PDB file of C-alpha atoms and ligand atoms in Angstrom:
ATOM      1  CA  MET A   1       1.649  -9.370 -19.670  1.00  0.00           C
ATOM      2  CA  ILE A   2      -1.174  -6.821 -19.984  1.00  0.00           C
ATOM      3  CA  VAL A   3      -0.761  -3.641 -17.947  1.00  0.00           C
ATOM      4  CA  PHE A   4      -2.967  -0.621 -17.253  1.00  0.00           C
ATOM      5  CA  LEU A   5      -1.575   2.793 -18.182  1.00  0.00           C
ATOM      6  CA  ASN A   6      -3.558   6.044 -18.135  1.00  0.00           C
ATOM      7  CA  GLY A   7      -6.931   4.593 -19.027  1.00  0.00           C
ATOM      8  CA  LYS A   8      -5.766   1.831 -21.379  1.00  0.00           C
ATOM      9  CA  PHE A   9      -5.054  -1.900 -21.034  1.00  0.00           C
ATOM     10  CA  LEU A  10      -2.135  -2.854 -23.267  1.00  0.00           C
ATOM     11  CA  PRO A  11       0.825  -5.234 -23.555  1.00  0.00           C
ATOM     12  CA  VAL A  12       3.683  -4.169 -21.294  1.00  0.00           C
ATOM     13  CA  GLU A  13       5.969  -3.836 -24.337  1.00  0.00           C
ATOM     14  CA  GLN A  14       3.744  -1.042 -25.670  1.00  0.00           C
ATOM     15  CA  ALA A  15       3.399   0.804 -22.354  1.00  0.00           C
ATOM     16  CA  HIS A  16       5.537   3.969 -22.281  1.00  0.00           C
ATOM     17  CA  VAL A  17       5.705   7.037 -20.067  1.00  0.00           C
ATOM     18  CA  SER A  18       7.390  10.374 -20.756  1.00  0.00           C
ATOM     19  CA  VAL A  19      10.940  10.892 -19.505  1.00  0.00           C
ATOM     20  CA  LEU A  20       9.585  14.114 -17.986  1.00  0.00           C
ATOM     21  CA  ASP A  21       7.176  12.190 -15.783  1.00  0.00           C
ATOM     22  CA  ARG A  22       7.812  13.351 -12.193  1.00  0.00           C
ATOM     23  CA  GLY A  23       7.710   9.748 -11.090  1.00  0.00           C
ATOM     24  CA  PHE A  24      10.755   9.124 -13.293  1.00  0.00           C
ATOM     25  CA  ILE A  25      12.504  12.426 -12.490  1.00  0.00           C
ATOM     26  CA  PHE A  26      11.782  12.865  -8.743  1.00  0.00           C
ATOM     27  CA  GLY A  27      10.236   9.583  -7.586  1.00  0.00           C
ATOM     28  CA  ASP A  28       7.198  11.826  -7.061  1.00  0.00           C
ATOM     29  CA  GLY A  29       4.458   9.313  -6.570  1.00  0.00           C
ATOM     30  CA  ILE A  30       2.949   6.619  -4.390  1.00  0.00           C
ATOM     31  CA  TYR A  31       2.162   2.931  -4.833  1.00  0.00           C
ATOM     32  CA  GLU A  32       0.228  -0.040  -3.507  1.00  0.00           C
ATOM     33  CA  VAL A  33       0.943  -3.773  -3.687  1.00  0.00           C
ATOM     34  CA  ILE A  34      -2.315  -5.733  -3.459  1.00  0.00           C
ATOM     35  CA  PRO A  35      -2.377  -9.541  -3.247  1.00  0.00           C
ATOM     36  CA  VAL A  36      -4.828 -11.478  -5.412  1.00  0.00           C
ATOM     37  CA  TYR A  37      -6.077 -14.746  -3.975  1.00  0.00           C
ATOM     38  CA  ASN A  38      -8.473 -17.056  -5.807  1.00  0.00           C
ATOM     39  CA  GLY A  39      -8.679 -14.301  -8.422  1.00  0.00           C
ATOM     40  CA  LYS A  40      -9.951 -11.759  -5.879  1.00  0.00           C
ATOM     41  CA  LEU A  41      -8.075  -8.712  -4.590  1.00  0.00           C
ATOM     42  CA  LEU A  42      -7.394  -9.203  -0.870  1.00  0.00           C
ATOM     43  CA  ARG A  43      -8.315  -6.352   1.514  1.00  0.00           C
ATOM     44  CA  LEU A  44      -8.909  -3.994  -1.414  1.00  0.00           C
ATOM     45  CA  ALA A  45     -10.871  -1.475   0.658  1.00  0.00           C
ATOM     46  CA  GLN A  46      -7.981  -1.127   3.097  1.00  0.00           C
ATOM     47  CA  HIS A  47      -5.451  -0.692   0.298  1.00  0.00           C
ATOM     48  CA  LEU A  48      -7.628   1.941  -1.423  1.00  0.00           C
ATOM     49  CA  ASP A  49      -8.085   3.751   1.882  1.00  0.00           C
ATOM     50  CA  ARG A  50      -4.313   3.918   2.311  1.00  0.00           C
ATOM     51  CA  LEU A  51      -3.904   4.985  -1.322  1.00  0.00           C
ATOM     52  CA  LYS A  52      -6.266   7.937  -0.831  1.00  0.00           C
ATOM     53  CA  LYS A  53      -4.551   8.947   2.421  1.00  0.00           C
ATOM     54  CA  ASN A  54      -1.191   8.873   0.638  1.00  0.00           C
ATOM     55  CA  LEU A  55      -2.448  10.863  -2.365  1.00  0.00           C
ATOM     56  CA  ASP A  56      -3.667  13.508   0.088  1.00  0.00           C
ATOM     57  CA  ALA A  57      -0.376  13.379   1.995  1.00  0.00           C
ATOM     58  CA  ILE A  58       1.594  14.268  -1.154  1.00  0.00           C
ATOM     59  CA  ARG A  59      -1.040  16.773  -2.329  1.00  0.00           C
ATOM     60  CA  LEU A  60      -1.806  14.791  -5.473  1.00  0.00           C
ATOM     61  CA  ASN A  61      -5.403  15.078  -6.566  1.00  0.00           C
ATOM     62  CA  VAL A  62      -6.721  12.075  -8.515  1.00  0.00           C
ATOM     63  CA  SER A  63     -10.487  11.959  -8.877  1.00  0.00           C
ATOM     64  CA  MET A  64     -11.193   8.236  -8.883  1.00  0.00           C
ATOM     65  CA  SER A  65     -13.847   6.529  -6.798  1.00  0.00           C
ATOM     66  CA  ASP A  66     -13.215   3.234  -5.026  1.00  0.00           C
ATOM     67  CA  GLY A  67     -15.562   1.655  -7.569  1.00  0.00           C
ATOM     68  CA  GLN A  68     -13.485   2.962 -10.460  1.00  0.00           C
ATOM     69  CA  TRP A  69     -10.241   1.707  -8.893  1.00  0.00           C
ATOM     70  CA  GLU A  70     -11.891  -1.682  -8.232  1.00  0.00           C
ATOM     71  CA  GLU A  71     -13.153  -1.926 -11.820  1.00  0.00           C
ATOM     72  CA  ILE A  72      -9.711  -1.194 -13.279  1.00  0.00           C
ATOM     73  CA  LEU A  73      -7.866  -3.614 -10.980  1.00  0.00           C
ATOM     74  CA  ASN A  74     -10.373  -6.433 -11.439  1.00  0.00           C
ATOM     75  CA  GLU A  75     -10.207  -5.977 -15.208  1.00  0.00           C
ATOM     76  CA  LEU A  76      -6.409  -6.076 -15.015  1.00  0.00           C
ATOM     77  CA  VAL A  77      -6.464  -9.374 -13.105  1.00  0.00           C
ATOM     78  CA  LEU A  78      -9.009 -10.831 -15.511  1.00  0.00           C
ATOM     79  CA  CYS A  79      -7.281  -9.888 -18.744  1.00  0.00           C
ATOM     80  CA  ASN A  80      -4.031 -11.394 -17.481  1.00  0.00           C
ATOM     81  CA  ALA A  81      -5.867 -14.521 -16.328  1.00  0.00           C
ATOM     82  CA  GLU A  82      -7.600 -14.820 -19.748  1.00  0.00           C
ATOM     83  CA  LYS A  83      -4.222 -14.396 -21.469  1.00  0.00           C
ATOM     84  CA  SER A  84      -2.792 -17.168 -19.369  1.00  0.00           C
ATOM     85  CA  ASP A  85      -5.723 -19.461 -20.257  1.00  0.00           C
ATOM     86  CA  GLU A  86      -5.113 -18.808 -23.975  1.00  0.00           C
ATOM     87  CA  GLU A  87      -1.433 -19.539 -23.526  1.00  0.00           C
ATOM     88  CA  LYS A  88      -2.258 -22.711 -21.628  1.00  0.00           C
ATOM     89  CA  GLY A  89      -4.129 -23.770 -24.753  1.00  0.00           C
ATOM     90  CA  ASN A  90      -0.912 -23.715 -26.790  1.00  0.00           C
ATOM     91  CA  GLU A  91       0.887 -26.790 -25.531  1.00  0.00           C
ATOM     92  CA  GLY A  92       4.315 -26.007 -24.143  1.00  0.00           C
ATOM     93  CA  ALA A  93       3.830 -22.258 -24.376  1.00  0.00           C
ATOM     94  CA  VAL A  94       6.074 -20.750 -21.735  1.00  0.00           C
ATOM     95  CA  SER A  95       4.511 -17.513 -20.581  1.00  0.00           C
ATOM     96  CA  GLN A  96       6.332 -14.908 -18.553  1.00  0.00           C
ATOM     97  CA  GLY A  97       4.293 -12.734 -16.297  1.00  0.00           C
ATOM     98  CA  THR A  98       0.846 -14.113 -17.054  1.00  0.00           C
ATOM     99  CA  VAL A  99      -1.292 -15.163 -14.163  1.00  0.00           C
ATOM    100  CA  ASN A 100      -3.926 -17.837 -13.777  1.00  0.00           C
ATOM    101  CA  LEU A 101      -7.061 -16.897 -11.886  1.00  0.00           C
ATOM    102  CA  GLY A 102      -5.344 -18.081  -8.729  1.00  0.00           C
ATOM    103  CA  ASN A 103      -2.760 -16.081  -6.891  1.00  0.00           C
ATOM    104  CA  ALA A 104      -1.114 -12.921  -8.097  1.00  0.00           C
ATOM    105  CA  CYS A 105       0.072  -9.546  -6.970  1.00  0.00           C
ATOM    106  CA  VAL A 106      -1.175  -6.220  -8.334  1.00  0.00           C
ATOM    107  CA  TYR A 107       1.258  -3.310  -8.337  1.00  0.00           C
ATOM    108  CA  LEU A 108      -0.505   0.081  -8.625  1.00  0.00           C
ATOM    109  CA  GLN A 109       1.421   3.348  -8.964  1.00  0.00           C
ATOM    110  CA  VAL A 110       0.272   6.949  -9.242  1.00  0.00           C
ATOM    111  CA  THR A 111       2.775   9.704 -10.065  1.00  0.00           C
ATOM    112  CA  ARG A 112       2.296  13.450 -10.423  1.00  0.00           C
ATOM    113  CA  GLY A 113       2.704  13.192 -14.198  1.00  0.00           C
ATOM    114  CA  VAL A 114       4.589  15.163 -16.832  1.00  0.00           C
ATOM    115  CA  ALA A 115       5.873  18.695 -16.119  1.00  0.00           C
ATOM    116  CA  PRO A 116       9.025  20.728 -16.768  1.00  0.00           C
ATOM    117  CA  ARG A 117      11.634  19.689 -14.173  1.00  0.00           C
ATOM    118  CA  ASP A 118      11.166  21.917 -11.145  1.00  0.00           C
ATOM    119  CA  HIS A 119      10.997  20.877  -7.476  1.00  0.00           C
ATOM    120  CA  SER A 120       7.875  22.892  -6.756  1.00  0.00           C
ATOM    121  CA  LEU A 121       4.555  21.257  -7.543  1.00  0.00           C
ATOM    122  CA  PRO A 122       3.289  21.997 -11.074  1.00  0.00           C
ATOM    123  CA  ALA A 123       0.060  23.993 -11.304  1.00  0.00           C
ATOM    124  CA  GLU A 124      -1.080  21.774 -14.141  1.00  0.00           C
ATOM    125  CA  ALA A 125      -0.077  18.138 -14.544  1.00  0.00           C
ATOM    126  CA  LYS A 126      -2.129  15.038 -15.236  1.00  0.00           C
ATOM    127  CA  ALA A 127      -1.358  12.187 -12.878  1.00  0.00           C
ATOM    128  CA  THR A 128       0.119   9.056 -14.425  1.00  0.00           C
ATOM    129  CA  VAL A 129      -1.708   5.913 -13.344  1.00  0.00           C
ATOM    130  CA  PHE A 130       0.020   2.562 -13.920  1.00  0.00           C
ATOM    131  CA  ALA A 131      -0.852  -0.951 -12.742  1.00  0.00           C
ATOM    132  CA  MET A 132       0.504  -4.419 -13.463  1.00  0.00           C
ATOM    133  CA  CYS A 133      -0.396  -7.917 -12.314  1.00  0.00           C
ATOM    134  CA  ASN A 134       2.430 -10.345 -11.593  1.00  0.00           C
ATOM    135  CA  PRO A 135       2.305 -13.994 -10.587  1.00  0.00           C
ATOM    136  CA  ALA A 136       2.427 -14.341  -6.803  1.00  0.00           C
ATOM    137  CA  VAL A 137       5.837 -15.467  -5.602  1.00  0.00           C
ATOM    138  CA  SER A 138       4.972 -17.666  -2.642  1.00  0.00           C
ATOM    139  CA  ALA A 139       7.546 -18.098   0.133  1.00  0.00           C
ATOM    140  CA  ALA A 140       9.783 -21.164  -0.266  1.00  0.00           C
ATOM    141  CA  PRO A 141       8.252 -24.178   1.555  1.00  0.00           C
ATOM    142  CA  GLU A 142      11.380 -24.690   3.687  1.00  0.00           C
ATOM    143  CA  LEU A 143      10.652 -21.292   5.253  1.00  0.00           C
ATOM    144  CA  SER A 144       7.988 -22.831   7.454  1.00  0.00           C
ATOM    145  CA  GLU A 145      10.566 -25.392   8.621  1.00  0.00           C
ATOM    146  CA  LYS A 146      13.680 -23.260   8.908  1.00  0.00           C
ATOM    147  CA  GLY A 147      12.559 -19.628   8.933  1.00  0.00           C
ATOM    148  CA  MET A 148      14.570 -16.793   7.417  1.00  0.00           C
ATOM    149  CA  THR A 149      17.587 -14.722   8.315  1.00  0.00           C
ATOM    150  CA  ALA A 150      17.611 -10.985   8.987  1.00  0.00           C
ATOM    151  CA  ILE A 151      20.090  -8.385  10.102  1.00  0.00           C
ATOM    152  CA  THR A 152      19.540  -5.163  12.014  1.00  0.00           C
ATOM    153  CA  LEU A 153      20.488  -1.831  10.474  1.00  0.00           C
ATOM    154  CA  GLU A 154      20.165   1.800  11.475  1.00  0.00           C
ATOM    155  CA  ASP A 155      16.952   3.325  10.117  1.00  0.00           C
ATOM    156  CA  TYR A 156      18.246   6.457   8.394  1.00  0.00           C
ATOM    157  CA  ARG A 157      15.079   7.039   6.344  1.00  0.00           C
ATOM    158  CA  TRP A 158      12.985  10.208   6.436  1.00  0.00           C
ATOM    159  CA  LYS A 159      10.242  10.900   8.962  1.00  0.00           C
ATOM    160  CA  ASN A 160       7.285  10.244   6.648  1.00  0.00           C
ATOM    161  CA  CYS A 161       7.685   6.483   6.293  1.00  0.00           C
ATOM    162  CA  HIS A 162       3.922   6.128   6.724  1.00  0.00           C
ATOM    163  CA  ILE A 163       3.602   7.395   3.139  1.00  0.00           C
ATOM    164  CA  LYS A 164       4.021   4.520   0.678  1.00  0.00           C
ATOM    165  CA  SER A 165       6.235   6.577  -1.617  1.00  0.00           C
ATOM    166  CA  ILE A 166       7.888   5.213  -4.775  1.00  0.00           C
ATOM    167  CA  SER A 167      11.055   7.036  -3.629  1.00  0.00           C
ATOM    168  CA  LEU A 168      12.405   3.769  -2.268  1.00  0.00           C
ATOM    169  CA  LEU A 169      16.158   4.300  -2.679  1.00  0.00           C
ATOM    170  CA  PRO A 170      16.827   4.127   1.119  1.00  0.00           C
ATOM    171  CA  ASN A 171      14.755   0.933   1.369  1.00  0.00           C
ATOM    172  CA  VAL A 172      16.536  -0.503  -1.681  1.00  0.00           C
ATOM    173  CA  LEU A 173      19.998   0.191  -0.221  1.00  0.00           C
ATOM    174  CA  LEU A 174      19.028  -1.164   3.200  1.00  0.00           C
ATOM    175  CA  ARG A 175      17.587  -4.329   1.659  1.00  0.00           C
ATOM    176  CA  GLN A 176      20.716  -4.738  -0.472  1.00  0.00           C
ATOM    177  CA  GLN A 177      22.916  -4.438   2.637  1.00  0.00           C
ATOM    178  CA  ALA A 178      20.952  -7.378   4.089  1.00  0.00           C
ATOM    179  CA  VAL A 179      21.322  -9.373   0.869  1.00  0.00           C
ATOM    180  CA  ASP A 180      25.060  -8.575   0.719  1.00  0.00           C
ATOM    181  CA  SER A 181      25.421 -10.154   4.165  1.00  0.00           C
ATOM    182  CA  GLY A 182      23.450 -13.258   3.153  1.00  0.00           C
ATOM    183  CA  ALA A 183      20.229 -12.205   4.911  1.00  0.00           C
ATOM    184  CA  ALA A 184      16.766 -11.825   3.391  1.00  0.00           C
ATOM    185  CA  GLU A 185      15.654  -8.636   5.179  1.00  0.00           C
ATOM    186  CA  ALA A 186      16.957  -5.741   7.262  1.00  0.00           C
ATOM    187  CA  ILE A 187      15.103  -4.963  10.490  1.00  0.00           C
ATOM    188  CA  LEU A 188      15.505  -1.238  11.067  1.00  0.00           C
ATOM    189  CA  ILE A 189      16.330   0.392  14.378  1.00  0.00           C
ATOM    190  CA  ARG A 190      15.826   4.095  15.092  1.00  0.00           C
ATOM    191  CA  GLU A 191      17.102   5.441  18.448  1.00  0.00           C
ATOM    192  CA  ASN A 192      17.205   1.957  19.990  1.00  0.00           C
ATOM    193  CA  VAL A 193      13.663   0.988  18.995  1.00  0.00           C
ATOM    194  CA  VAL A 194      12.491  -1.196  16.102  1.00  0.00           C
ATOM    195  CA  THR A 195      10.618   0.606  13.315  1.00  0.00           C
ATOM    196  CA  GLU A 196      10.038  -2.011  10.594  1.00  0.00           C
ATOM    197  CA  GLY A 197      11.760  -4.012   7.867  1.00  0.00           C
ATOM    198  CA  ALA A 198      13.077  -2.525   4.629  1.00  0.00           C
ATOM    199  CA  ALA A 199       9.933  -3.844   2.951  1.00  0.00           C
ATOM    200  CA  SER A 200       7.908  -5.379   5.789  1.00  0.00           C
ATOM    201  CA  ASN A 201       6.437  -4.781   9.233  1.00  0.00           C
ATOM    202  CA  VAL A 202       7.864  -6.447  12.340  1.00  0.00           C
ATOM    203  CA  PHE A 203       6.182  -8.473  15.097  1.00  0.00           C
ATOM    204  CA  ILE A 204       7.762 -10.187  18.075  1.00  0.00           C
ATOM    205  CA  VAL A 205       6.292 -12.768  20.445  1.00  0.00           C
ATOM    206  CA  GLN A 206       7.163 -12.248  24.100  1.00  0.00           C
ATOM    207  CA  ASP A 207       5.713 -14.622  26.740  1.00  0.00           C
ATOM    208  CA  GLY A 208       2.836 -15.578  24.465  1.00  0.00           C
ATOM    209  CA  THR A 209       1.952 -12.001  23.516  1.00  0.00           C
ATOM    210  CA  LEU A 210       2.211 -10.597  19.994  1.00  0.00           C
ATOM    211  CA  ILE A 211       3.844  -7.146  19.920  1.00  0.00           C
ATOM    212  CA  THR A 212       4.265  -4.782  16.979  1.00  0.00           C
ATOM    213  CA  PRO A 213       5.398  -1.142  16.932  1.00  0.00           C
ATOM    214  CA  PRO A 214       2.549   1.417  17.020  1.00  0.00           C
ATOM    215  CA  LYS A 215       1.755   3.311  13.798  1.00  0.00           C
ATOM    216  CA  GLY A 216       3.454   6.637  13.232  1.00  0.00           C
ATOM    217  CA  PRO A 217       5.797   8.517  10.910  1.00  0.00           C
ATOM    218  CA  PHE A 218       8.592   5.971  11.192  1.00  0.00           C
ATOM    219  CA  LEU A 219       6.877   2.938   9.622  1.00  0.00           C
ATOM    220  CA  LEU A 220       4.342   1.976   6.986  1.00  0.00           C
ATOM    221  CA  PRO A 221       0.879   1.137   8.364  1.00  0.00           C
ATOM    222  CA  GLY A 222       0.922  -2.296   6.787  1.00  0.00           C
ATOM    223  CA  ILE A 223      -2.325  -3.924   5.644  1.00  0.00           C
ATOM    224  CA  THR A 224      -0.983  -7.356   6.576  1.00  0.00           C
ATOM    225  CA  ARG A 225       0.110  -5.991   9.987  1.00  0.00           C
ATOM    226  CA  ASP A 226      -3.446  -4.829  10.648  1.00  0.00           C
ATOM    227  CA  LEU A 227      -4.909  -8.139   9.443  1.00  0.00           C
ATOM    228  CA  VAL A 228      -2.607 -10.123  11.760  1.00  0.00           C
ATOM    229  CA  LEU A 229      -3.700  -7.966  14.723  1.00  0.00           C
ATOM    230  CA  GLU A 230      -7.344  -8.461  13.716  1.00  0.00           C
ATOM    231  CA  LEU A 231      -6.988 -12.253  13.440  1.00  0.00           C
ATOM    232  CA  ALA A 232      -5.122 -12.409  16.762  1.00  0.00           C
ATOM    233  CA  SER A 233      -7.805 -10.400  18.589  1.00  0.00           C
ATOM    234  CA  GLU A 234     -10.651 -12.411  17.011  1.00  0.00           C
ATOM    235  CA  ASN A 235      -8.972 -15.598  18.224  1.00  0.00           C
ATOM    236  CA  ASN A 236      -8.214 -14.341  21.749  1.00  0.00           C
ATOM    237  CA  ILE A 237      -4.474 -14.259  21.148  1.00  0.00           C
ATOM    238  CA  ALA A 238      -2.871 -11.553  23.296  1.00  0.00           C
ATOM    239  CA  CYS A 239      -1.480  -8.777  21.094  1.00  0.00           C
ATOM    240  CA  LYS A 240      -0.449  -5.173  21.570  1.00  0.00           C
ATOM    241  CA  GLU A 241       0.979  -2.240  19.673  1.00  0.00           C
ATOM    242  CA  GLN A 242       3.953  -1.171  21.721  1.00  0.00           C
ATOM    243  CA  ALA A 243       7.497   0.054  21.032  1.00  0.00           C
ATOM    244  CA  ILE A 244       9.974  -2.796  20.752  1.00  0.00           C
ATOM    245  CA  LYS A 245      13.395  -1.967  22.144  1.00  0.00           C
ATOM    246  CA  GLU A 246      16.407  -3.418  20.362  1.00  0.00           C
ATOM    247  CA  TYR A 247      17.239  -5.724  23.290  1.00  0.00           C
ATOM    248  CA  GLU A 248      13.616  -7.005  23.292  1.00  0.00           C
ATOM    249  CA  LEU A 249      13.948  -7.874  19.619  1.00  0.00           C
ATOM    250  CA  ARG A 250      17.123  -9.833  20.268  1.00  0.00           C
ATOM    251  CA  GLY A 251      15.582 -11.652  23.239  1.00  0.00           C
ATOM    252  CA  ALA A 252      12.226 -12.364  21.569  1.00  0.00           C
ATOM    253  CA  ASP A 253      10.674 -15.840  21.593  1.00  0.00           C
ATOM    254  CA  GLU A 254       9.634 -15.281  17.961  1.00  0.00           C
ATOM    255  CA  ILE A 255      10.237 -12.593  15.345  1.00  0.00           C
ATOM    256  CA  TRP A 256       7.982 -12.213  12.278  1.00  0.00           C
ATOM    257  CA  LEU A 257       7.934 -10.031   9.191  1.00  0.00           C
ATOM    258  CA  THR A 258       4.637  -9.228   7.483  1.00  0.00           C
ATOM    259  CA  SER A 259       3.843  -7.879   4.007  1.00  0.00           C
ATOM    260  CA  SER A 260       1.296  -8.305   1.216  1.00  0.00           C
ATOM    261  CA  MET A 261       3.966 -10.032  -0.847  1.00  0.00           C
ATOM    262  CA  LYS A 262       5.050 -12.543   1.797  1.00  0.00           C
ATOM    263  CA  ASP A 263       2.218 -12.873   4.348  1.00  0.00           C
ATOM    264  CA  ILE A 264       3.933 -13.688   7.683  1.00  0.00           C
ATOM    265  CA  LEU A 265       7.582 -14.806   7.585  1.00  0.00           C
ATOM    266  CA  PRO A 266       9.326 -16.214  10.671  1.00  0.00           C
ATOM    267  CA  VAL A 267      12.838 -14.877  11.375  1.00  0.00           C
ATOM    268  CA  THR A 268      14.972 -17.540  13.071  1.00  0.00           C
ATOM    269  CA  SER A 269      18.358 -15.914  12.762  1.00  0.00           C
ATOM    270  CA  LEU A 270      19.107 -12.266  13.555  1.00  0.00           C
ATOM    271  CA  ASP A 271      22.587 -10.814  12.972  1.00  0.00           C
ATOM    272  CA  GLY A 272      23.911 -14.363  12.800  1.00  0.00           C
ATOM    273  CA  LYS A 273      22.427 -15.362  16.173  1.00  0.00           C
ATOM    274  CA  GLN A 274      19.691 -18.018  16.482  1.00  0.00           C
ATOM    275  CA  ILE A 275      16.311 -16.737  17.670  1.00  0.00           C
ATOM    276  CA  SER A 276      14.808 -18.951  20.366  1.00  0.00           C
ATOM    277  CA  LYS A 277      14.871 -22.560  19.101  1.00  0.00           C
ATOM    278  CA  GLY A 278      16.042 -21.602  15.603  1.00  0.00           C
ATOM    279  CA  LYS A 279      12.771 -22.624  13.973  1.00  0.00           C
ATOM    280  CA  PRO A 280       9.358 -21.001  13.422  1.00  0.00           C
ATOM    281  CA  GLY A 281       7.563 -20.789  16.770  1.00  0.00           C
ATOM    282  CA  PRO A 282       4.154 -22.183  17.769  1.00  0.00           C
ATOM    283  CA  LEU A 283       2.413 -18.816  17.521  1.00  0.00           C
ATOM    284  CA  TRP A 284       3.695 -18.315  13.975  1.00  0.00           C
ATOM    285  CA  HIS A 285       2.131 -21.656  12.979  1.00  0.00           C
ATOM    286  CA  THR A 286      -1.154 -20.573  14.584  1.00  0.00           C
ATOM    287  CA  LEU A 287      -1.297 -17.113  12.997  1.00  0.00           C
ATOM    288  CA  ASN A 288      -0.062 -18.345   9.638  1.00  0.00           C
ATOM    289  CA  GLY A 289      -2.833 -20.954   9.704  1.00  0.00           C
ATOM    290  CA  LEU A 290      -5.427 -18.300  10.535  1.00  0.00           C
ATOM    291  CA  LEU A 291      -4.134 -16.058   7.732  1.00  0.00           C
ATOM    292  CA  GLN A 292      -4.164 -18.832   5.142  1.00  0.00           C
ATOM    293  CA  SER A 293      -7.742 -19.807   6.013  1.00  0.00           C
ATOM    294  CA  PHE A 294      -8.767 -16.123   5.934  1.00  0.00           C
ATOM    295  CA  LYS A 295      -7.373 -15.995   2.391  1.00  0.00           C
ATOM    296  CA  GLU A 296      -9.050 -19.289   1.418  1.00  0.00           C
ATOM    297  CA  ASN A 297     -12.372 -17.749   2.381  1.00  0.00           C
ATOM    298  CA  ASN A 298     -11.588 -14.548   0.479  1.00  0.00           C
ATOM    299  CA  MET A 299     -14.043 -15.504  -2.276  1.00  0.00           C
TER     300      MET A 299
HETATM  301  N1  PDD B   1       6.087  -3.524   0.791  1.00  0.00           N
HETATM  302  N2  PDD B   1       6.853  -1.625   5.387  1.00  0.00           N
HETATM  303  C1  PDD B   1       7.427  -1.352   4.197  1.00  0.00           C
HETATM  304  C2  PDD B   1       8.574  -0.381   4.145  1.00  0.00           C
HETATM  305  C3  PDD B   1       6.951  -1.969   3.011  1.00  0.00           C
HETATM  306  O1  PDD B   1       7.509  -1.684   1.816  1.00  0.00           O
HETATM  307  C4  PDD B   1       5.882  -2.887   3.107  1.00  0.00           C
HETATM  308  C5  PDD B   1       5.302  -3.582   1.903  1.00  0.00           C
HETATM  309  C6  PDD B   1       5.326  -3.150   4.379  1.00  0.00           C
HETATM  310  C7  PDD B   1       4.157  -4.117   4.532  1.00  0.00           C
HETATM  311  O2  PDD B   1       2.968  -3.461   4.092  1.00  0.00           O
HETATM  312  P1  PDD B   1       1.732  -4.314   3.567  1.00  0.00           P
HETATM  313  O3  PDD B   1       1.386  -5.341   4.604  1.00  0.00           O
HETATM  314  O4  PDD B   1       0.638  -3.284   3.349  1.00  0.00           O
HETATM  315  O5  PDD B   1       2.163  -4.950   2.261  1.00  0.00           O
HETATM  316  C8  PDD B   1       5.825  -2.497   5.481  1.00  0.00           C
HETATM  317  C9  PDD B   1       5.498  -3.949  -0.457  1.00  0.00           C
HETATM  318  C10 PDD B   1       4.960  -5.333  -0.401  1.00  0.00           C
HETATM  319  C11 PDD B   1       6.522  -3.730  -1.544  1.00  0.00           C
HETATM  320  O6  PDD B   1       7.121  -2.654  -1.504  1.00  0.00           O
HETATM  321  O7  PDD B   1       6.706  -4.607  -2.373  1.00  0.00           O
END
C-alpha cells in the first residue's frame, strides 16, 4: 500500500513518524475519512471545508489550498490503483490494501507535529500530514434484508464533538461496549436526547418524516448526514433537524446510522428490542437508492 507522509508518497512499511509527534503523544490532531467511488473522491469540497474548520478549531495552521489537498489525495488514489493493476498482472498475486480504481476510502490525518512533550502549544512545530487509501469495506448484503443491531449508551464525551479529533479513545471504548454486547454500534444519549453514534450520525423516521439531531458541540457534522438531508429535500421527502428524545428513538418507525464508511445503515434492533417490523423500512430503501445513484453519477 502506498501512503502519503509529509510531502512524499511511499510504501507504508517505510512510512515512519517521530515518537515525539504530538499526534502520538497527545492525540493532538484531526482527521477526515473520504469515500472514493468510481475512482473519484466523494464530496471532497465538503470534507476539505470541515478539515479547515477543524484545523482552525484546534489552532493548527497548515497552509494548503483545496487544490493542493485535492492533488495529493487524487495522486494517492491513483498510485494505489496503479499498484493494484500491476499486482493483477501477476496471476494469483494476493495484495493487501491495494485498491482498484473503483471504491476505496481515504484516511487523512493532520497532527501538530514534533515538539518536546508539553501540554501548551509549541511555538514552532511542523504539522505532520499523513494519508492512506484503503479498499472500501461495503456493508454486508444481508444488512439490507435484516438491518443491524445497536445499543444505547450514555454519551460521556467532551463538549467539542463537532471537531473530528484523532483523540478517539471515548468513541473507541463506547464502540467496544457495543461490540462486547453483540451489537454493531452504540447510539449515544446525553441528558435524555440522542447525540449520535460512536462513529456515525443518527436519523429516525417518524410518521414518514426523517429526523436527525441539529448540529452543535455534541455531535460531528457528518458529510453523509448532510447529503442524506439534501437528497431528501430534493426528492420532496419530509425531513427536519430536531432533537430526538430517547423515547422517540425507541418508538421510531425506522432508525438509521450514516457515515462515509457505511453510507446509510438501518438499525432493526435496539437494546435487544425489535424496531418496528424488524427489517429495513421503506424510507431506508428509498434514501439508500437515492444515495447509491448519487454515487453512481459521481464521475
Ligand atoms: N466516522 N459521528 C462520528 C463520531 C464519526 O466518527 C463519524 C464518521 C460520523 C459520520 O461522519 P461522516 O458522514 O462525515 O463520515 C459521525 C468516520 C467514518 C471514522 O471515524 O471512521
